[in-house]
Amino acid sequence: MPKVMTVFGTRPEAIKMAPVIAELRRRRREFQTQVVVTGQHRELLDQVLSLFGITPDVDLQIMKHGQTLGDVTVRVIEGLEPTIARLQPDVVLVHGDTTTTFAASLAASYQKIPVGHIEAGLRTENRFNPFPEELNRRLTAVLSSYHFAPTQTGADNLLREGIAEDDIFVTGNTVIDALKSVVSADYSFVSQELVELSSRSPLILLTTHRRENWGEPMSRVFAAMRQVAGCHPEAVVLFPVHKNPQIRLLAEEMLGDLTNVHLIAPPAYADFVNLMARCYLIVTDSGGLQEEAPALGKPVLVLRQTTERPEAVASGTAALVGTNPQFIVSKIEELLSNQGAYQAMAQAKNPYGDGLAARRVVQGLAYKLGLSSERPKAYLG
């Protein structure tokens, strides 16, 4: 029975890895599952583990105040080296583009353990935008033996980089699996504040945390949202503020005095995605939200110059607006006032998944490990 070690450290990784862990456990007669968390994020990670009923076999607890990318990389490798040696997995699964992803891939490769990369093949073709995510996913691709691309676009990127076609599987994105398991029309928010805010309309959900947007770019974003809030007192801007003090202090300074802008602590995942399902539109620099919003029929304005998820832009459900205040305000104004423009984005096709991505990942793993002679059919989008 092959031993499959899943390694992750942040909330987005945990959300997207949870359906894969559930599928591996469903096939417990074929796979032995080992769950290792690095704790690159701590409180936010623990929320997701609790929601999906995941108890790690190993928790490296690397989180430290003020940690640098180098600190995270070193501590992940130092923690995983003896863990891999002790548990002797047959394959290590990593997800996405975090520093945990790259460092875990390197640690496994040093011990000649095959790496499976879930959400493989995403590219902006600019190694420093987003930073360090683009670097992490490119380096992880070099270290990986099995590549689970969410879309054909990702698979094509890998083929151009010389990855063998037989090692690439187009699966859809596991975030859609997770989303479908949590969003509900009759979902009940525990917090009275969220009960009230979720019923307001139009509700604009704002998130921003990307490293490349820290400082002046984020100031421009907040200036744009301040203008929108001032011109549309009927609208409500809901901003779950990242715990990074650089972001929090700037948000309080530029938006904290506005009565229709609500700065809240980051909600638990279940609360957050059900807020997404009830909002009017989403303004974000998040990668994951670009995948989730189309599945919920929500237009998403992307606060970035580039995106490694071009499928949503191509389908019309997402638009790149960067951090230019005039452009951000203009696009929000259009979606608030022009229902034709709004519906064109809201009703665009979701290109990211059908809720069966985790099943395809595990089927692909079974194929590569010799447990099945049948290669899983590709997700066609």
Coordinates of C-alpha atoms in Angstrom, one line a residue:
M1 CA 0.0 0.0 0.0
P2 CA 1.7 3.3 -1.1
K3 CA 2.3 5.9 1.6
V4 CA 1.2 9.3 0.4
M5 CA 2.4 12.3 2.4
T6 CA 0.6 15.6 2.0
V7 CA 2.5 18.7 3.0
F8 CA 1.0 22.1 3.4
G9 CA 1.3 25.2 5.6
T10 CA -1.1 28.0 4.7
R11 CA -4.9 28.4 4.8
P12 CA -5.3 28.4 0.9
E13 CA -3.2 25.2 0.7
A14 CA -5.2 23.5 3.4
I15 CA -8.5 24.4 1.7
K16 CA -7.3 23.1 -1.7
M17 CA -5.6 20.0 -0.2
A18 CA -8.6 19.0 2.0
P19 CA -10.6 17.4 -0.8
V20 CA -7.5 15.4 -1.9
I21 CA -7.0 14.1 1.7
A22 CA -10.7 13.2 1.9
E23 CA -10.4 11.2 -1.4
L24 CA -7.2 9.4 -0.3
R25 CA -8.9 8.4 2.9
R26 CA -12.0 7.3 1.0
R27 CA -9.6 4.9 -0.9
R28 CA -7.9 3.8 2.3
R29 CA -7.6 0.2 1.1
E30 CA -5.3 1.5 -1.7
F31 CA -3.4 4.4 0.0
Q32 CA -1.9 5.1 3.4
T33 CA -2.3 8.8 4.0
Q34 CA 0.2 10.9 6.0
V35 CA -0.7 14.6 6.8
V36 CA 2.1 17.0 7.6
V37 CA 1.6 20.7 8.2
T38 CA 4.4 23.2 8.5
G39 CA 2.3 25.9 10.2
Q40 CA 3.6 28.6 7.8
H41 CA 0.3 30.3 8.8
R42 CA -1.0 29.3 12.2
E43 CA -4.4 30.5 13.3
L44 CA -5.9 30.7 9.8
L45 CA -4.5 27.2 9.0
D46 CA -6.0 25.7 12.2
Q47 CA -9.5 27.1 11.3
V48 CA -9.5 25.1 8.0
L49 CA -8.1 21.9 9.6
S50 CA -11.0 22.0 12.1
L51 CA -13.6 22.7 9.4
F52 CA -12.6 19.7 7.3
G53 CA -11.8 17.4 10.2
I54 CA -8.1 17.0 9.4
T55 CA -5.8 16.0 12.3
P56 CA -2.2 16.3 11.2
D57 CA 0.1 13.4 11.8
V58 CA 3.0 15.8 12.1
D59 CA 2.9 19.6 12.9
L60 CA 6.3 21.3 12.4
Q61 CA 5.0 24.6 13.9
I62 CA 7.5 26.7 12.1
M63 CA 5.6 30.0 12.4
K64 CA 7.6 32.8 14.0
H65 CA 6.9 36.5 14.3
G66 CA 8.6 38.5 11.5
Q67 CA 9.8 35.5 9.6
T68 CA 11.4 36.0 6.2
L69 CA 11.1 33.8 3.2
G70 CA 14.5 32.4 3.9
D71 CA 13.5 31.6 7.5
V72 CA 10.5 29.7 6.3
T73 CA 12.5 27.8 3.7
V74 CA 15.2 26.7 6.1
R75 CA 12.8 25.7 8.9
V76 CA 10.6 23.7 6.5
I77 CA 13.6 21.7 5.2
E78 CA 15.0 21.2 8.6
G79 CA 11.6 20.0 9.9
L80 CA 10.8 17.8 7.0
E81 CA 14.2 16.0 6.6
P82 CA 13.8 13.8 9.7
T83 CA 10.0 13.5 9.2
I84 CA 10.5 12.1 5.7
A85 CA 13.3 9.8 6.9
R86 CA 11.1 8.5 9.7
L87 CA 7.7 8.1 7.8
Q88 CA 9.3 6.9 4.5
P89 CA 6.5 8.1 2.1
D90 CA 6.4 6.7 -1.4
V91 CA 5.3 10.1 -2.8
V92 CA 5.0 13.6 -1.3
L93 CA 2.1 15.8 -2.5
V94 CA 2.4 19.6 -2.4
H95 CA 0.0 22.3 -3.5
G96 CA 0.3 25.5 -5.4
D97 CA 3.0 28.2 -5.0
T98 CA 3.8 28.9 -1.3
T99 CA 7.3 28.8 0.2
T100 CA 6.2 25.6 2.0
T101 CA 5.4 24.1 -1.4
F102 CA 8.9 24.8 -2.8
A103 CA 10.8 23.9 0.4
A104 CA 8.8 20.6 0.8
S105 CA 9.5 19.6 -2.8
L106 CA 13.2 20.3 -2.3
A107 CA 13.3 18.3 1.0
A108 CA 11.6 15.3 -0.6
S109 CA 13.8 15.5 -3.7
Y110 CA 16.9 15.5 -1.5
Q111 CA 15.7 12.1 -0.2
K112 CA 14.8 10.9 -3.7
I113 CA 11.1 10.8 -2.9
P114 CA 8.8 11.6 -6.0
V115 CA 6.8 14.8 -5.7
G116 CA 3.3 15.3 -7.0
H117 CA 2.4 19.0 -7.6
I118 CA -1.3 19.9 -7.4
E119 CA -2.3 23.1 -9.1
A120 CA 0.7 22.8 -11.4
G121 CA 1.4 24.8 -14.5
L122 CA 0.2 28.3 -13.5
R123 CA 2.4 31.0 -15.0
T124 CA 2.5 34.8 -15.4
E125 CA 5.9 34.5 -17.2
N126 CA 7.2 37.3 -14.9
R127 CA 9.3 35.6 -12.2
F128 CA 8.9 38.5 -9.8
N129 CA 5.2 39.1 -10.3
P130 CA 3.6 37.7 -8.2
F131 CA 6.6 37.4 -5.8
P132 CA 7.6 34.8 -4.6
E133 CA 4.7 32.7 -5.9
E134 CA 5.9 32.6 -9.6
L135 CA 9.4 31.5 -8.5
N136 CA 8.0 28.9 -6.1
R137 CA 5.8 27.2 -8.8
R138 CA 8.5 27.2 -11.4
L139 CA 11.0 25.7 -9.0
T140 CA 8.4 23.1 -7.8
A141 CA 7.8 22.1 -11.4
V142 CA 11.4 21.2 -11.9
L143 CA 11.4 19.1 -8.7
S144 CA 8.1 17.3 -9.3
S145 CA 7.5 13.9 -11.0
Y146 CA 3.8 14.2 -11.3
H147 CA 2.0 17.4 -12.4
F148 CA -1.8 17.9 -11.7
A149 CA -2.7 21.0 -13.7
P150 CA -6.2 22.5 -13.1
T151 CA -6.7 23.5 -16.7
Q152 CA -5.4 22.8 -20.2
T153 CA -3.7 26.2 -20.2
G154 CA -1.6 25.0 -17.2
A155 CA -0.8 21.7 -19.0
D156 CA 0.3 23.6 -22.1
N157 CA 2.6 25.7 -20.0
L158 CA 4.2 22.6 -18.6
L159 CA 4.6 21.0 -22.0
R160 CA 6.4 24.0 -23.3
E161 CA 8.8 23.7 -20.4
G162 CA 9.7 20.2 -21.4
I163 CA 7.5 18.2 -18.9
A164 CA 6.6 14.8 -20.4
E165 CA 2.9 14.6 -21.4
D166 CA 2.4 11.3 -19.6
D167 CA 3.3 13.0 -16.3
I168 CA 0.7 15.7 -16.7
F169 CA -3.0 15.4 -15.6
V170 CA -5.6 18.0 -16.2
T171 CA -7.9 17.7 -13.2
G172 CA -9.8 20.9 -12.6
N173 CA -9.1 22.9 -9.4
T174 CA -9.7 21.3 -6.0
V175 CA -10.8 24.6 -4.6
I176 CA -14.1 24.1 -6.4
D177 CA -14.5 20.7 -4.7
A178 CA -14.0 22.5 -1.3
L179 CA -16.3 25.3 -2.2
K180 CA -19.2 23.0 -3.2
S181 CA -18.9 21.2 0.1
V182 CA -19.2 24.4 2.2
V183 CA -21.4 26.9 0.4
S184 CA -25.1 26.6 1.2
A185 CA -28.2 28.7 0.5
D186 CA -29.4 28.2 4.1
Y187 CA -26.0 28.8 5.7
S188 CA -26.2 30.5 9.1
F189 CA -23.6 33.0 10.2
V190 CA -22.9 32.8 14.0
S191 CA -21.7 36.4 14.2
Q192 CA -24.6 38.9 14.2
E193 CA -22.3 41.4 12.4
L194 CA -22.0 39.0 9.5
V195 CA -25.7 38.2 9.5
E196 CA -26.4 41.9 9.0
L197 CA -23.7 42.6 6.5
S198 CA -24.5 39.5 4.4
S199 CA -28.0 40.9 3.9
R200 CA -26.9 44.3 2.7
S201 CA -26.9 45.2 -1.0
P202 CA -24.9 46.0 -3.0
L203 CA -22.2 44.4 -1.0
I204 CA -18.7 44.8 -2.4
L205 CA -16.2 42.3 -0.9
L206 CA -12.6 43.6 -0.9
T207 CA -9.4 41.6 -0.1
T208 CA -5.8 42.6 -0.7
H209 CA -2.6 41.1 0.8
R210 CA -0.2 40.4 -2.1
R211 CA 3.4 41.3 -1.3
E212 CA 3.8 43.3 -4.5
N213 CA 0.9 45.5 -3.5
W214 CA 2.3 46.5 -0.2
G215 CA 2.9 50.3 0.3
E216 CA 2.0 52.7 -2.5
P217 CA 0.0 50.3 -4.7
M218 CA -2.2 49.4 -1.7
S219 CA -2.6 53.1 -0.9
R220 CA -4.0 53.6 -4.4
V221 CA -6.4 50.7 -4.0
F222 CA -7.7 52.1 -0.7
A223 CA -8.0 55.6 -2.3
A224 CA -10.2 54.1 -5.0
M225 CA -12.4 52.2 -2.5
R226 CA -12.7 55.4 -0.5
Q227 CA -14.0 57.2 -3.6
V228 CA -16.5 54.4 -4.4
A229 CA -17.8 54.4 -0.8
G230 CA -18.2 58.2 -0.9
C231 CA -20.1 58.2 -4.2
H232 CA -22.3 55.3 -3.3
P233 CA -23.5 55.6 0.3
E234 CA -26.0 52.8 -0.4
A235 CA -23.2 50.4 -1.1
V236 CA -21.3 48.5 1.6
V237 CA -17.6 47.7 1.3
L238 CA -16.6 44.7 3.4
F239 CA -12.9 44.3 3.9
P240 CA -11.6 41.3 5.9
V241 CA -8.2 42.8 6.8
H242 CA -5.1 40.7 6.6
K243 CA -3.3 40.4 9.9
N244 CA -0.1 41.9 8.5
P245 CA 0.3 45.2 10.4
Q246 CA 1.5 47.0 7.3
I247 CA -1.9 46.3 5.7
R248 CA -4.0 46.7 8.8
L249 CA -2.6 50.1 9.9
L250 CA -2.9 51.5 6.3
A251 CA -6.5 50.3 6.0
E252 CA -7.5 51.9 9.4
E253 CA -5.9 55.2 8.4
M254 CA -7.4 55.4 4.9
L255 CA -10.8 53.6 5.3
G256 CA -11.5 53.4 9.0
D257 CA -13.6 56.6 9.3
L258 CA -16.2 55.6 6.6
T259 CA -19.5 54.3 7.9
N260 CA -20.2 52.1 4.9
V261 CA -16.7 50.5 4.9
H262 CA -16.5 47.6 7.4
L263 CA -13.0 46.5 8.4
I264 CA -13.3 43.0 10.0
A265 CA -11.0 40.3 11.1
P266 CA -10.5 37.5 8.5
P267 CA -13.6 35.2 8.9
A268 CA -13.3 31.5 9.0
Y269 CA -13.4 29.8 5.6
A270 CA -17.0 28.7 5.8
D271 CA -18.2 32.2 6.7
F272 CA -16.0 33.8 4.0
V273 CA -17.2 31.7 1.1
N274 CA -20.8 32.1 2.1
L275 CA -20.2 35.9 2.2
M276 CA -18.8 35.6 -1.3
A277 CA -22.0 33.8 -2.4
R278 CA -24.1 36.7 -1.1
C279 CA -22.0 39.6 -2.3
Y280 CA -22.5 41.7 -5.4
L281 CA -18.9 41.8 -6.7
I282 CA -15.4 41.0 -5.5
V283 CA -12.4 43.2 -5.7
T284 CA -9.2 41.3 -4.9
D285 CA -5.6 40.5 -5.5
S286 CA -6.1 36.9 -4.3
G287 CA -5.4 34.0 -6.6
G288 CA -7.9 31.6 -5.1
L289 CA -10.8 34.1 -5.3
Q290 CA -10.2 34.3 -9.0
E291 CA -11.1 30.6 -9.1
E292 CA -13.9 30.7 -6.6
A293 CA -15.8 33.8 -7.8
P294 CA -16.7 32.3 -11.2
A295 CA -18.2 29.2 -9.6
L296 CA -20.4 31.5 -7.5
G297 CA -21.4 33.7 -10.4
K298 CA -19.7 36.8 -9.0
P299 CA -17.7 39.3 -11.1
V300 CA -14.2 39.7 -9.8
L301 CA -11.9 42.7 -10.4
V302 CA -8.3 41.7 -10.0
L303 CA -6.0 44.2 -8.3
R304 CA -2.9 43.0 -10.2
Q305 CA -1.0 43.8 -13.5
T306 CA -0.7 40.1 -14.4
T307 CA -2.5 36.9 -13.5
E308 CA -1.5 33.2 -13.6
R309 CA -5.2 32.4 -14.0
P310 CA -6.0 33.9 -17.4
E311 CA -8.9 31.5 -18.0
A312 CA -11.3 33.7 -16.0
V313 CA -10.2 36.8 -17.8
A314 CA -10.6 35.0 -21.2
S315 CA -14.1 33.8 -20.2
G316 CA -15.1 37.3 -19.1
T317 CA -15.9 36.6 -15.5
A318 CA -12.7 38.4 -14.2
A319 CA -11.0 41.7 -15.3
L320 CA -7.5 42.9 -14.5
V321 CA -7.8 46.4 -13.1
G322 CA -4.3 46.8 -11.5
T323 CA -4.0 49.4 -8.8
N324 CA -4.8 52.6 -10.8
P325 CA -7.6 54.3 -8.7
Q326 CA -9.2 55.8 -11.8
F327 CA -9.5 52.4 -13.5
I328 CA -10.7 50.6 -10.4
V329 CA -13.4 53.2 -9.7
S330 CA -14.5 53.3 -13.4
K331 CA -14.9 49.5 -13.5
I332 CA -16.8 49.4 -10.2
E333 CA -19.1 52.2 -11.4
E334 CA -19.8 50.3 -14.6
L335 CA -20.8 47.2 -12.7
L336 CA -23.0 49.1 -10.2
S337 CA -24.8 51.1 -12.9
N338 CA -24.9 48.8 -16.0
Q339 CA -26.8 45.6 -15.4
G340 CA -25.9 44.4 -18.9
A341 CA -22.2 44.6 -18.1
Y342 CA -22.7 43.0 -14.7
Q343 CA -24.7 40.1 -16.1
A344 CA -22.1 39.5 -18.8
M345 CA -19.5 38.9 -16.1
A346 CA -21.7 37.1 -13.6
Q347 CA -23.1 34.6 -16.1
A348 CA -19.7 33.8 -17.8
K349 CA -18.6 30.2 -17.8
N350 CA -16.6 29.0 -14.8
P351 CA -13.5 27.5 -16.3
Y352 CA -12.0 26.0 -13.1
G353 CA -13.7 22.9 -12.1
D354 CA -16.8 20.7 -11.6
G355 CA -16.2 19.4 -8.1
L356 CA -14.4 16.2 -9.2
A357 CA -10.8 17.5 -9.2
A358 CA -9.6 15.6 -6.2
R359 CA -10.9 12.3 -7.6
R360 CA -8.9 12.9 -10.8
V361 CA -5.8 13.8 -8.8
V362 CA -6.0 10.5 -6.9
Q363 CA -6.8 8.5 -10.0
G364 CA -3.8 10.0 -11.7
L365 CA -1.7 9.1 -8.7
A366 CA -3.0 5.5 -8.8
Y367 CA -2.1 5.4 -12.5
K368 CA 1.5 6.6 -11.9
L369 CA 2.0 4.3 -8.9
G370 CA 0.9 1.2 -10.8
L371 CA -2.4 0.7 -8.9
S372 CA -4.5 1.3 -12.0
S373 CA -3.9 0.8 -15.7
E374 CA -6.5 3.4 -16.6
R375 CA -5.4 7.0 -17.0
P376 CA -8.1 9.5 -15.8
K377 CA -9.9 11.5 -18.4
A378 CA -8.9 15.2 -18.5
Y379 CA -11.1 17.9 -17.2
L380 CA -12.3 19.8 -20.3
G381 CA -13.4 23.0 -18.7

